Coordinates of C-alpha atoms in Angstrom, one line a residue:
M11 CA 142.9 -154.2 -122.2
L12 CA 140.5 -156.9 -123.5
Y13 CA 142.0 -159.3 -126.0
L14 CA 139.8 -161.9 -127.8
P15 CA 141.9 -164.2 -130.1
F16 CA 138.9 -166.5 -130.8
D17 CA 141.2 -169.5 -131.0
G18 CA 138.5 -172.0 -130.2
S19 CA 137.0 -170.0 -127.3
A20 CA 135.2 -166.8 -127.0
Q21 CA 136.6 -166.1 -123.5
A22 CA 139.2 -163.3 -123.3
A23 CA 142.8 -164.4 -123.3
L24 CA 143.8 -161.1 -121.6
S25 CA 141.5 -158.7 -119.7
G26 CA 141.5 -155.9 -117.2
G27 CA 138.3 -157.3 -115.6
D28 CA 136.1 -160.4 -116.0
A29 CA 137.4 -162.5 -118.9
S30 CA 134.2 -164.6 -119.3
V31 CA 131.9 -164.3 -122.3
I32 CA 128.2 -163.8 -121.6
N33 CA 126.1 -165.7 -124.1
A34 CA 122.6 -167.1 -123.5
A35 CA 122.4 -168.6 -126.9
G36 CA 125.1 -171.3 -126.5
S37 CA 128.3 -172.0 -128.4
Y38 CA 130.0 -170.6 -131.5
R39 CA 131.4 -171.9 -134.8
F40 CA 135.2 -171.6 -135.0
K41 CA 137.1 -172.0 -138.2
P42 CA 140.6 -171.2 -139.6
G43 CA 141.3 -167.5 -139.3
L44 CA 143.9 -164.9 -140.1
R45 CA 145.9 -165.9 -137.1
G46 CA 145.0 -169.2 -135.6
K47 CA 141.2 -169.6 -135.5
C48 CA 138.4 -167.1 -135.9
V49 CA 134.7 -167.1 -134.9
E50 CA 131.7 -166.7 -137.1
L51 CA 129.5 -164.2 -135.2
N52 CA 125.8 -164.7 -135.7
A53 CA 125.3 -165.0 -131.9
D54 CA 125.5 -162.9 -128.7
C55 CA 129.1 -162.2 -127.7
R56 CA 129.0 -160.0 -124.7
Y57 CA 131.5 -159.0 -122.0
N58 CA 131.5 -157.1 -118.7
T59 CA 132.7 -153.5 -119.0
A60 CA 134.1 -153.2 -115.5
G61 CA 137.9 -153.2 -115.9
N62 CA 137.7 -153.6 -119.6
F63 CA 136.4 -150.2 -120.9
N64 CA 137.6 -146.6 -120.4
A65 CA 135.1 -143.9 -121.5
A66 CA 137.8 -141.2 -121.6
A67 CA 140.0 -142.8 -124.1
G68 CA 140.3 -146.1 -125.9
T69 CA 140.7 -148.2 -129.0
V70 CA 138.5 -150.9 -130.5
A71 CA 140.2 -153.0 -133.3
V72 CA 139.3 -156.2 -135.1
W73 CA 139.9 -158.2 -138.2
L74 CA 136.7 -159.3 -139.9
R75 CA 135.8 -161.4 -143.0
P76 CA 132.2 -160.4 -143.9
N77 CA 129.6 -162.6 -145.4
W78 CA 128.1 -159.5 -147.1
K79 CA 129.0 -156.9 -149.7
G80 CA 130.1 -153.5 -148.4
N81 CA 127.1 -151.7 -150.0
D82 CA 124.5 -154.0 -148.4
G83 CA 121.6 -152.1 -146.9
P84 CA 121.1 -153.9 -143.5
G85 CA 123.4 -152.8 -140.7
H86 CA 126.1 -155.1 -139.4
Y87 CA 127.4 -154.2 -136.0
L88 CA 131.0 -154.8 -135.1
F89 CA 130.9 -153.3 -131.6
C90 CA 128.2 -151.7 -129.4
L91 CA 128.0 -150.3 -125.9
Y92 CA 124.9 -148.6 -124.5
G93 CA 124.6 -146.2 -121.7
S94 CA 123.7 -147.5 -118.2
N95 CA 120.3 -149.1 -117.8
Q96 CA 119.7 -146.5 -115.1
V97 CA 119.7 -143.9 -117.8
K98 CA 116.5 -143.2 -119.8
D99 CA 116.8 -144.0 -123.5
S100 CA 120.2 -145.6 -123.0
W101 CA 120.4 -146.4 -126.7
M102 CA 121.0 -142.7 -127.4
H103 CA 123.0 -141.6 -124.3
N104 CA 126.6 -142.6 -123.4
R105 CA 126.7 -145.0 -126.4
W106 CA 129.5 -146.3 -128.6
S107 CA 128.9 -148.1 -131.8
V108 CA 130.8 -149.3 -134.9
L109 CA 128.7 -150.6 -137.8
A110 CA 128.7 -151.1 -141.5
A111 CA 125.6 -150.2 -143.6
G112 CA 124.8 -148.9 -147.0
G113 CA 128.4 -148.8 -148.2
K114 CA 129.7 -146.9 -145.2
L115 CA 131.6 -147.8 -142.0
N116 CA 130.4 -145.6 -139.1
F117 CA 131.9 -145.0 -135.7
G118 CA 129.8 -142.9 -133.4
V119 CA 129.5 -141.7 -129.8
Y120 CA 126.3 -140.4 -128.2
P121 CA 126.9 -137.9 -125.4
A122 CA 125.3 -137.9 -121.9
G123 CA 123.0 -135.0 -122.7
A124 CA 120.4 -134.5 -125.4
G125 CA 121.8 -134.4 -128.9
M126 CA 122.8 -136.5 -131.9
Q127 CA 125.8 -138.7 -132.0
T128 CA 129.2 -137.5 -133.0
A129 CA 130.4 -139.8 -135.8
V130 CA 133.0 -140.4 -138.4
E131 CA 132.4 -142.4 -141.5
A132 CA 134.4 -144.0 -144.3
P133 CA 133.3 -145.7 -147.6
V134 CA 133.5 -149.5 -147.7
G135 CA 131.2 -150.1 -150.7
D136 CA 134.0 -152.1 -152.5
W137 CA 134.2 -154.8 -149.7
Q138 CA 133.4 -158.3 -151.0
P139 CA 132.3 -161.4 -149.0
G140 CA 135.1 -163.6 -147.9
Q141 CA 137.8 -160.8 -147.9
W142 CA 139.6 -159.9 -144.7
H143 CA 139.6 -156.3 -143.5
H144 CA 141.0 -154.5 -140.4
V145 CA 138.9 -151.9 -138.6
A146 CA 140.1 -149.8 -135.8
V147 CA 138.5 -146.8 -134.0
T148 CA 140.0 -144.5 -131.4
W149 CA 138.7 -141.8 -129.0
E150 CA 140.5 -139.6 -126.6
N151 CA 139.9 -136.6 -124.3
L152 CA 136.2 -137.4 -123.6
N153 CA 134.9 -135.8 -120.4
S154 CA 137.8 -133.3 -120.4
G155 CA 135.5 -130.4 -120.1
K156 CA 137.2 -128.8 -123.2
A157 CA 136.9 -128.9 -126.9
D158 CA 139.9 -131.2 -127.4
A159 CA 138.2 -134.6 -127.9
Q160 CA 139.0 -136.6 -131.1
L161 CA 137.5 -139.6 -132.9
C162 CA 139.4 -141.6 -135.5
L163 CA 138.5 -144.4 -137.9
Y164 CA 141.1 -146.6 -139.5
V165 CA 140.4 -149.1 -142.3
D166 CA 143.1 -151.7 -143.2
G167 CA 145.7 -149.8 -141.2
K168 CA 145.1 -146.4 -142.8
L169 CA 143.4 -143.4 -141.3
A170 CA 140.1 -143.1 -143.1
A171 CA 138.2 -140.4 -141.2
Q172 CA 138.7 -138.2 -138.1
K173 CA 137.1 -135.4 -136.2
G174 CA 138.9 -133.2 -133.7
G175 CA 138.3 -130.1 -131.6
L176 CA 135.2 -131.7 -130.0
Q177 CA 133.7 -131.5 -126.6
I178 CA 132.1 -134.8 -125.8
D179 CA 130.8 -135.4 -122.3
V180 CA 129.5 -138.9 -121.5
G181 CA 128.1 -140.5 -118.4
P182 CA 127.8 -144.1 -117.0
V183 CA 127.8 -146.9 -119.5
S184 CA 126.1 -150.3 -119.4
D185 CA 127.5 -153.2 -117.4
T186 CA 128.1 -155.2 -120.6
L187 CA 129.4 -154.5 -124.1
D188 CA 128.6 -156.4 -127.3
V189 CA 131.0 -157.7 -130.0
G190 CA 129.4 -158.3 -133.3
R191 CA 125.9 -157.1 -132.6
D192 CA 123.7 -154.2 -131.5
S193 CA 123.0 -154.0 -127.8
D194 CA 119.3 -153.6 -128.1
G195 CA 118.6 -157.3 -128.7
S196 CA 117.7 -156.9 -132.4
P197 CA 119.4 -159.4 -134.8
D198 CA 121.8 -156.9 -136.3
Y199 CA 124.7 -159.3 -136.0
G200 CA 128.0 -158.7 -137.6
D201 CA 127.4 -161.8 -139.8
A202 CA 131.1 -162.1 -140.4
D203 CA 134.2 -164.0 -139.2
F204 CA 135.9 -162.1 -136.4
D205 CA 139.5 -162.5 -135.4
E206 CA 142.0 -160.7 -133.1
F207 CA 139.6 -158.3 -131.3
Y208 CA 141.2 -155.7 -129.0
L209 CA 139.8 -153.1 -126.6
Y210 CA 142.4 -150.7 -125.1
G211 CA 142.0 -148.1 -122.5
R212 CA 144.0 -145.6 -124.5
A213 CA 143.9 -144.2 -128.1
L214 CA 146.5 -146.0 -130.1
S215 CA 148.5 -143.9 -132.6
A216 CA 148.3 -144.2 -136.3
D217 CA 151.8 -145.7 -136.4
E218 CA 150.9 -148.3 -133.9
I219 CA 147.8 -149.4 -135.8
A220 CA 149.6 -149.4 -139.2
K221 CA 152.5 -151.5 -137.8
A222 CA 150.2 -154.1 -136.3
V223 CA 148.2 -154.5 -139.5
A224 CA 151.5 -155.0 -141.5
L225 CA 152.7 -157.6 -139.0
V226 CA 149.5 -159.7 -138.8
T227 CA 150.7 -162.6 -141.0
Q228 CA 154.0 -162.9 -139.1
P229 CA 154.3 -166.4 -137.7
E230 CA 154.1 -167.2 -134.0
P231 CA 157.3 -168.2 -132.2
A232 CA 158.2 -171.8 -132.6
P233 CA 156.8 -173.9 -129.7
R234 CA 159.2 -174.7 -126.9
S235 CA 159.6 -178.3 -125.9
V236 CA 158.2 -179.0 -122.4
V237 CA 160.9 -179.8 -119.9
A238 CA 160.1 -183.1 -118.2
G239 CA 158.5 -182.6 -114.8
K240 CA 158.5 -184.8 -111.7
W241 CA 155.8 -186.3 -109.6
R242 CA 155.0 -184.8 -106.2
S243 CA 152.9 -186.3 -103.5
D244 CA 150.4 -183.4 -103.9
W245 CA 150.9 -182.8 -107.7
W246 CA 150.8 -185.4 -110.5
E247 CA 153.6 -183.9 -112.6
D248 CA 155.0 -180.4 -112.1
A249 CA 155.6 -179.7 -115.8
W250 CA 151.9 -178.8 -115.7
H251 CA 151.5 -175.6 -113.7
F252 CA 147.7 -175.6 -113.3
R253 CA 145.0 -178.0 -112.3
C254 CA 141.5 -178.2 -110.9
R255 CA 139.8 -181.0 -109.0
A256 CA 136.6 -182.5 -110.5
N257 CA 134.0 -184.9 -109.1
V258 CA 131.8 -187.2 -111.2
D259 CA 128.4 -188.1 -109.7
S260 CA 128.1 -191.5 -111.5
T261 CA 129.4 -195.0 -111.0
T262 CA 128.4 -196.3 -114.4
P263 CA 131.5 -197.6 -116.2
G264 CA 131.9 -196.2 -119.7
I265 CA 129.6 -193.2 -119.3
G266 CA 130.8 -190.0 -120.8
V267 CA 131.8 -187.1 -118.6
R268 CA 131.7 -183.5 -119.8
L269 CA 133.3 -180.6 -118.1
P270 CA 132.9 -177.0 -119.3
L271 CA 136.2 -175.5 -120.3
D272 CA 135.6 -172.2 -118.4
F273 CA 139.1 -172.0 -116.8
Q274 CA 139.9 -168.7 -118.4
T275 CA 137.8 -166.8 -115.9
D276 CA 139.8 -168.3 -113.0
L277 CA 143.1 -167.6 -114.8
S278 CA 142.1 -164.0 -115.3
A279 CA 141.2 -163.7 -111.6
L280 CA 144.7 -165.0 -110.8
G281 CA 146.2 -162.4 -113.0
V282 CA 147.7 -165.0 -115.4
A283 CA 148.5 -163.5 -118.8
G284 CA 147.8 -166.5 -120.9
A285 CA 145.2 -168.7 -122.6
L286 CA 144.4 -172.3 -122.0
D287 CA 146.5 -174.6 -124.1
P288 CA 144.1 -177.4 -125.3
A289 CA 147.1 -179.7 -126.1
S290 CA 148.1 -179.7 -122.5
L291 CA 144.9 -181.0 -121.1
R292 CA 145.2 -184.2 -119.0
V293 CA 142.5 -185.9 -116.9
V294 CA 144.1 -188.0 -114.2
P295 CA 142.1 -190.3 -111.9
C296 CA 142.7 -189.9 -108.1
E297 CA 143.1 -192.6 -105.5
A298 CA 139.8 -192.8 -103.6
K299 CA 141.5 -192.8 -100.1
T300 CA 143.9 -189.9 -100.6
G301 CA 142.2 -187.8 -103.3
Q302 CA 145.7 -187.5 -104.9
C303 CA 147.1 -189.0 -108.1
A304 CA 149.4 -191.9 -107.8
K305 CA 152.9 -191.7 -109.3
D306 CA 152.1 -194.2 -112.0
A307 CA 148.5 -192.8 -112.7
K308 CA 147.6 -192.9 -116.4
P309 CA 145.7 -190.0 -117.8
L310 CA 142.4 -190.8 -119.6
A311 CA 141.7 -190.2 -123.3
V312 CA 140.0 -186.8 -123.7
E313 CA 138.2 -184.9 -126.4
A314 CA 138.2 -181.1 -126.3
G315 CA 135.9 -178.9 -128.4
D316 CA 132.8 -176.7 -128.4
G317 CA 133.8 -175.3 -125.0
E318 CA 133.8 -178.6 -123.1
L319 CA 136.2 -181.4 -122.2
L320 CA 134.9 -185.0 -122.6
W321 CA 136.2 -188.3 -121.3
R322 CA 134.9 -191.7 -120.5
L323 CA 134.5 -193.0 -116.9
P324 CA 136.9 -196.0 -116.5
E325 CA 135.8 -199.5 -115.4
R326 CA 137.0 -198.8 -111.9
G327 CA 137.0 -195.5 -110.0
G328 CA 137.3 -192.2 -111.7
Q329 CA 134.7 -190.4 -109.6
Q330 CA 137.5 -188.1 -108.5
V331 CA 139.9 -186.7 -111.1
Q332 CA 142.4 -183.9 -111.4
V333 CA 142.4 -182.0 -114.6
Y334 CA 145.9 -180.7 -115.3
F335 CA 146.7 -178.1 -117.9
D336 CA 148.9 -175.2 -118.8
V337 CA 148.6 -171.9 -120.6
I338 CA 150.0 -170.4 -123.8
A339 CA 152.0 -167.4 -122.5
L340 CA 151.1 -164.2 -124.3
D341 CA 153.5 -161.4 -125.1
A342 CA 151.5 -158.1 -125.4
A343 CA 154.5 -155.7 -125.7
L344 CA 153.4 -154.7 -129.3
P345 CA 150.0 -153.1 -129.5
L346 CA 147.4 -155.1 -131.5
F347 CA 149.9 -157.9 -131.9
V348 CA 149.8 -160.3 -129.0
R349 CA 152.1 -163.2 -129.7
A350 CA 151.6 -166.6 -128.3
A351 CA 154.5 -168.6 -126.8
G352 CA 153.2 -172.1 -127.0
R353 CA 154.8 -175.3 -125.8
S354 CA 155.2 -178.7 -127.5
W355 CA 153.6 -181.3 -125.2
P356 CA 154.7 -184.9 -125.2
E357 CA 152.2 -187.6 -126.1
P358 CA 150.3 -188.7 -123.1
R359 CA 151.9 -191.8 -121.6
A360 CA 149.9 -195.0 -121.9
V361 CA 146.6 -193.3 -122.1
E362 CA 143.5 -195.4 -121.8
A363 CA 142.2 -195.0 -125.4
R364 CA 138.5 -195.3 -124.9
R365 CA 136.4 -192.6 -126.5
V366 CA 133.1 -191.1 -125.2
P367 CA 130.2 -193.3 -126.3
D368 CA 128.4 -192.3 -129.6
Y369 CA 125.8 -194.5 -131.3
A370 CA 126.8 -193.8 -134.9
T371 CA 130.5 -194.1 -134.3
D372 CA 130.1 -197.3 -132.2
T373 CA 127.6 -198.9 -134.6
Y374 CA 128.7 -197.8 -138.0
G375 CA 132.2 -196.5 -137.5
D376 CA 130.9 -193.2 -139.0
A377 CA 129.7 -190.3 -136.8
W378 CA 126.7 -188.3 -137.8
D379 CA 129.0 -185.3 -138.4
F380 CA 128.5 -184.6 -142.1
N381 CA 132.2 -184.4 -142.6
E382 CA 132.3 -186.8 -145.6
G383 CA 129.9 -184.6 -147.5
D384 CA 127.0 -187.1 -147.4
F385 CA 123.7 -187.1 -145.5
E386 CA 124.9 -189.7 -143.0
G387 CA 122.4 -192.4 -144.0
I388 CA 119.2 -190.4 -143.4
D389 CA 116.4 -192.6 -144.8
Q390 CA 113.4 -190.1 -145.2
W391 CA 112.8 -186.4 -145.6
G392 CA 109.4 -184.7 -145.2
N393 CA 106.7 -183.8 -144.8
H394 CA 106.5 -182.3 -148.3
D395 CA 109.2 -181.1 -150.7
W396 CA 108.4 -177.5 -149.7
C397 CA 109.0 -178.3 -146.0
L398 CA 112.7 -179.0 -146.7
K399 CA 114.2 -177.1 -149.5
N400 CA 117.8 -176.5 -150.8
K401 CA 119.2 -179.2 -148.5
Q402 CA 122.9 -179.7 -148.9
V403 CA 126.0 -180.7 -147.0
K404 CA 128.9 -178.2 -147.3
D405 CA 132.0 -177.8 -145.2
G406 CA 130.8 -180.5 -142.8
V407 CA 127.4 -178.8 -142.2
L408 CA 123.9 -179.9 -143.2
S409 CA 122.2 -176.8 -144.4
V410 CA 118.4 -176.6 -145.3
D411 CA 115.6 -174.2 -145.7
V412 CA 112.6 -175.3 -143.5
S413 CA 108.9 -174.5 -143.4
E414 CA 105.9 -175.6 -141.3
D415 CA 106.6 -179.4 -140.8
P416 CA 110.1 -180.4 -141.7
W417 CA 111.6 -183.6 -140.5
F418 CA 114.2 -186.3 -141.3
I419 CA 114.3 -190.0 -140.2
W420 CA 116.8 -192.7 -139.6
G421 CA 115.0 -196.0 -139.9
N422 CA 111.6 -197.1 -141.3
M423 CA 109.0 -195.3 -139.1
W424 CA 105.9 -195.9 -141.2
S425 CA 106.9 -198.9 -143.4
Q426 CA 107.4 -196.4 -146.3
V427 CA 111.0 -197.3 -146.9
G428 CA 111.8 -200.5 -148.8
K429 CA 115.2 -200.9 -147.3
T430 CA 117.0 -198.6 -144.9
E431 CA 120.5 -197.4 -145.7
R432 CA 121.7 -198.9 -142.3
P433 CA 120.0 -201.0 -139.6
V434 CA 118.7 -198.8 -136.8
A435 CA 118.7 -200.2 -133.2
I436 CA 119.4 -197.4 -130.7
D437 CA 119.3 -198.7 -127.1
L438 CA 118.2 -195.8 -124.9
A439 CA 119.8 -197.5 -121.9
K440 CA 123.2 -197.1 -123.6
Y441 CA 122.6 -193.9 -125.6
P442 CA 120.0 -191.8 -123.7
V443 CA 121.4 -188.3 -124.5
L444 CA 120.8 -186.5 -127.7
K445 CA 123.3 -183.7 -128.5
M446 CA 123.2 -181.5 -131.6
K447 CA 125.3 -178.5 -132.7
V448 CA 122.8 -176.3 -134.6
R449 CA 122.0 -172.8 -135.8
Q450 CA 118.6 -171.4 -136.8
S451 CA 117.7 -168.1 -138.5
C452 CA 114.7 -167.5 -136.2
P453 CA 115.1 -166.1 -132.6
V454 CA 113.2 -169.0 -131.0
A455 CA 111.6 -172.2 -132.3
Q456 CA 110.1 -175.4 -131.1
W457 CA 111.9 -178.5 -132.2
E458 CA 110.6 -182.1 -131.8
V459 CA 112.0 -185.6 -131.8
L460 CA 110.0 -188.8 -132.4
A461 CA 110.8 -192.5 -132.1
R462 CA 109.4 -195.9 -132.6
V463 CA 110.4 -198.6 -130.2
G464 CA 108.9 -201.7 -131.7
R465 CA 105.2 -200.8 -131.1
P466 CA 102.6 -198.7 -133.1
E467 CA 102.6 -195.8 -130.6
L468 CA 105.3 -193.2 -131.3
L469 CA 107.4 -191.6 -128.6
T470 CA 107.4 -187.8 -128.9
Y471 CA 109.1 -184.9 -127.2
K472 CA 109.1 -181.2 -127.9
F473 CA 111.7 -178.7 -126.7
E474 CA 112.5 -175.0 -127.3
V475 CA 115.7 -173.8 -129.0
K476 CA 116.5 -170.1 -128.4
G477 CA 119.0 -167.9 -130.2
Q478 CA 120.3 -167.6 -133.8
G479 CA 123.9 -168.5 -133.2
W480 CA 125.7 -171.8 -133.1
Q481 CA 124.8 -173.7 -130.0
V482 CA 124.9 -177.2 -128.6
V483 CA 121.4 -178.5 -127.7
R484 CA 121.3 -181.3 -125.2
V485 CA 118.2 -183.5 -124.4
D486 CA 118.2 -186.4 -122.0
L487 CA 115.7 -188.7 -123.6
R488 CA 115.3 -190.8 -120.5
K489 CA 115.1 -188.1 -117.9
D490 CA 113.5 -185.2 -119.9
A491 CA 111.4 -187.1 -122.4
R492 CA 110.9 -190.3 -120.2
W493 CA 111.7 -192.6 -123.1
A494 CA 112.8 -196.2 -122.8
G495 CA 113.4 -199.1 -125.1
V496 CA 115.3 -199.7 -128.3
M497 CA 114.5 -197.3 -131.1
D498 CA 114.2 -198.8 -134.6
A499 CA 113.3 -195.4 -136.1
F500 CA 114.4 -191.9 -134.9
R501 CA 113.0 -188.6 -136.3
I502 CA 114.2 -185.0 -135.8
D503 CA 112.0 -182.0 -136.6
P504 CA 114.3 -179.0 -137.1
T505 CA 111.8 -176.3 -136.1
S506 CA 108.1 -176.9 -136.1
E507 CA 105.2 -174.7 -137.3
V508 CA 107.6 -172.0 -138.4
A509 CA 106.6 -170.3 -141.6
E510 CA 110.1 -170.0 -143.0
A511 CA 113.6 -170.5 -141.5
H512 CA 117.1 -171.7 -142.3
V513 CA 118.7 -174.4 -140.2
D514 CA 122.3 -175.5 -140.1
I515 CA 123.4 -178.7 -138.3
D516 CA 127.1 -179.4 -137.6
W517 CA 126.7 -182.8 -135.9
I518 CA 124.2 -185.0 -134.1
R519 CA 125.2 -187.5 -131.4
L520 CA 123.3 -190.0 -129.3
T521 CA 125.5 -190.6 -126.3
N522 CA 125.5 -191.3 -122.6
E523 CA 127.1 -188.6 -120.4
T524 CA 127.0 -186.8 -117.1
E525 CA 128.5 -183.4 -116.1
G526 CA 131.5 -183.2 -113.9
Q527 CA 131.7 -180.6 -111.1
R528 CA 135.0 -178.8 -110.7
A529 CA 136.6 -176.8 -108.0
A530 CA 138.6 -173.6 -108.5
V531 CA 141.8 -173.6 -110.4
E532 CA 145.0 -174.2 -108.5
T533 CA 148.5 -173.3 -109.6
L534 CA 152.1 -174.0 -108.7
G535 CA 152.9 -170.6 -110.0
Q536 CA 156.5 -169.9 -111.1
P537 CA 158.1 -168.4 -108.0
T538 CA 161.3 -166.5 -108.4
G539 CA 162.8 -168.1 -105.3
Q540 CA 162.3 -170.4 -102.4
V541 CA 160.0 -168.9 -99.8
A542 CA 161.7 -168.8 -96.3
T543 CA 159.3 -166.4 -94.6
L544 CA 155.6 -165.7 -95.1
T545 CA 154.1 -162.8 -93.1
V546 CA 150.5 -161.7 -92.8
A547 CA 149.8 -158.1 -91.7
V548 CA 146.5 -156.2 -91.1
E549 CA 146.1 -152.5 -90.8
R550 CA 144.2 -152.6 -87.5
K551 CA 144.0 -155.5 -85.1
Q552 CA 141.2 -153.8 -83.2
A553 CA 138.6 -153.3 -86.0
Q554 CA 135.2 -151.7 -85.9
V555 CA 132.3 -153.9 -86.8
G556 CA 131.7 -154.0 -90.6
S557 CA 134.8 -152.0 -91.3
R558 CA 137.1 -152.7 -94.3
Q559 CA 140.9 -153.0 -94.2
T560 CA 143.7 -154.4 -96.3
V561 CA 145.4 -157.7 -95.5
T562 CA 148.9 -157.9 -96.9
V563 CA 150.8 -161.2 -97.3
R564 CA 154.5 -160.9 -98.0
A565 CA 156.8 -163.8 -99.2
T566 CA 160.6 -163.5 -98.9
D567 CA 163.5 -165.9 -99.4
K568 CA 166.2 -166.6 -96.8
S569 CA 168.1 -163.4 -97.8
G570 CA 165.0 -161.3 -97.3
A571 CA 164.5 -160.7 -101.0
P572 CA 160.8 -160.7 -102.3
V573 CA 159.6 -163.9 -104.0
A574 CA 157.3 -163.1 -106.9
G575 CA 154.8 -165.5 -108.5
Q576 CA 154.3 -167.5 -105.3
P577 CA 150.8 -169.0 -104.9
V578 CA 149.2 -168.0 -101.7
S579 CA 145.8 -168.8 -100.2
V580 CA 144.2 -166.4 -97.6
Q581 CA 141.5 -167.5 -95.2
V582 CA 139.4 -165.8 -92.6
T583 CA 138.0 -167.8 -89.7
T584 CA 135.0 -166.0 -88.4
N585 CA 132.6 -166.2 -85.5
G586 CA 130.3 -163.8 -87.3
D587 CA 129.9 -162.8 -90.9
G588 CA 133.5 -161.6 -91.7
R589 CA 134.5 -162.2 -95.3
L590 CA 137.3 -161.6 -97.8
E591 CA 136.9 -159.5 -101.0
A592 CA 139.3 -158.6 -103.8
D593 CA 141.6 -155.7 -103.2
P594 CA 141.3 -153.2 -106.1
T595 CA 145.1 -153.3 -106.6
H596 CA 145.6 -157.0 -106.7
R597 CA 143.8 -159.8 -108.5
T598 CA 142.7 -162.8 -106.5
L599 CA 140.4 -165.8 -107.2
T600 CA 137.3 -166.3 -105.0
L601 CA 137.1 -169.7 -103.5
D602 CA 134.2 -168.8 -101.2
A603 CA 133.3 -165.8 -98.9
A604 CA 136.1 -166.8 -96.5
N605 CA 138.9 -167.9 -98.9
R606 CA 140.8 -166.3 -101.7
R607 CA 143.8 -167.4 -103.8
G608 CA 146.4 -165.4 -105.7
L609 CA 150.0 -164.9 -106.8
T610 CA 152.5 -162.6 -105.2
D611 CA 153.5 -159.6 -107.2
A612 CA 157.0 -158.3 -108.1
D613 CA 157.4 -157.0 -104.5
G614 CA 156.5 -160.5 -103.1
K615 CA 153.1 -159.1 -101.9
L616 CA 149.5 -160.3 -102.1
T617 CA 146.7 -158.1 -100.8
V618 CA 143.0 -158.8 -100.1
T619 CA 140.3 -156.8 -98.3
L620 CA 138.9 -158.0 -95.0
V621 CA 135.3 -157.0 -94.2
S622 CA 135.0 -157.4 -90.5
S623 CA 132.0 -159.1 -88.9
R624 CA 129.0 -157.0 -88.0
T625 CA 128.8 -158.7 -84.6
V626 CA 130.8 -157.3 -81.6
A627 CA 133.0 -160.1 -80.2
A628 CA 136.6 -160.6 -79.1
A629 CA 138.7 -162.2 -81.9
A630 CA 135.6 -162.4 -84.1
D631 CA 137.7 -162.7 -87.2
A632 CA 141.1 -164.3 -87.6
V633 CA 143.1 -164.2 -90.9

């Protein structure tokens, strides 16, 4: 099962394989959805198929709110999976696709051999922009060798089309699947808001689909209050069940630190059925000597958004921190209706309330975020009227049609402005990093920034922006552009020498930040008992070089009963090249080639695979 709630992240909340999203274009734009948040998909949204897709039988289901009419001519893909790249013409072999075009919704499967796709279609010509609809497709009995396969298409919870009595034989599929676009790289994006995406390894029944559609607006369970935890010498407060250690390679007080919020991949590897709870995030400084958090350690003020966690380096220390968090537990008992059991977190105690540096906020008390519906004090627009057309601020986004040489300026760059709306004095020593959340209609474009620093010569720097989806662009003006000084005028060219394009800008920041480096996620788990005995067993103590065998760890309490949910780390010490790999029957997190971490199952067991050294030696590998 692959479940994508799109509640502020495109990473899977539940998955049978890798939970991470593959997206070369950057970030997404999230907004209020049907349940929680949804994502506007005009960007790559791709996932690994291993463990997440079953060719023999399955279900794809999603809620979508299109930006187009149902009878629009261009195709809008909701889901696509090509055949393996080892197969010639993979676009027409072993392919699954769901798309809307010309008033019809189409679900089709291309077989392994030569031939046209087998498809089912339903009319959607009455769909209007901004209206929510539910789409589900199912397939079963593929590769059975008999004429018993069936394809079904459901619209808004009702069976809209089906074909049965089919023989469909398919072969290997691609390593990745696409949500909201064609897999061939063409810009056939869904151009819609997507919410509650599911991929099952079985064909759901008509009753299961109808019931889930009827339940979609049911409220989530009320959040449970967090039971107060206690400090431990090796854990800041045990009400938080997860953490990761992070290092900051800077000693500059006040500098911003950003850390990618990519914890979901680690959680999935640990077999945790839950999604990161943003309200639970706490960044706690460590003591330099011990690397642990003191009992009275105060968490730092943090900002979470756009797939990253931000905080400000304190005046003293802070190069080592521990990021504590918890998950929103997910109940997946009802198909297509995962319910989130959230928790109500207390206000952080005595947090140091210093925000990440931002020039506009620090100077004017007003971020360049377009949230007030104005143009944020921009003084000039150019180069000609036709270079920047239809500019407007709507829903907190600057939107403009651009052509050839578009630009806008804060300040008086060429003495053409009688009086600027605000004084401009941007010290690059304090605010060297430009960050923008942008979207462009062209696949790739060159952008440019220019500045005046009190002398006639202009500072200039060009950079490339790739992709058509929402993304955060980051330019270090000191390191990348080699700028220095105090800018009294600052210009941004949103694309350059592009005949025609559309550009959206969500926000612009001039900041000072560095990226933190994190270790793998650790967890306290939720053991069902107190471990009294921990045993490690291998299949063969005398192993052949390069052989593979299962290592089993078993946790029991003093009565001999299994302890489930116990975190366990397994390490191999090797005199050669022995290593540990995941066992197919048990999820574990890779720390490095010699170390894995996981949780014991209901039988109190954890298993990993030992790959023995390829060098003959006594006691070459020890677990």
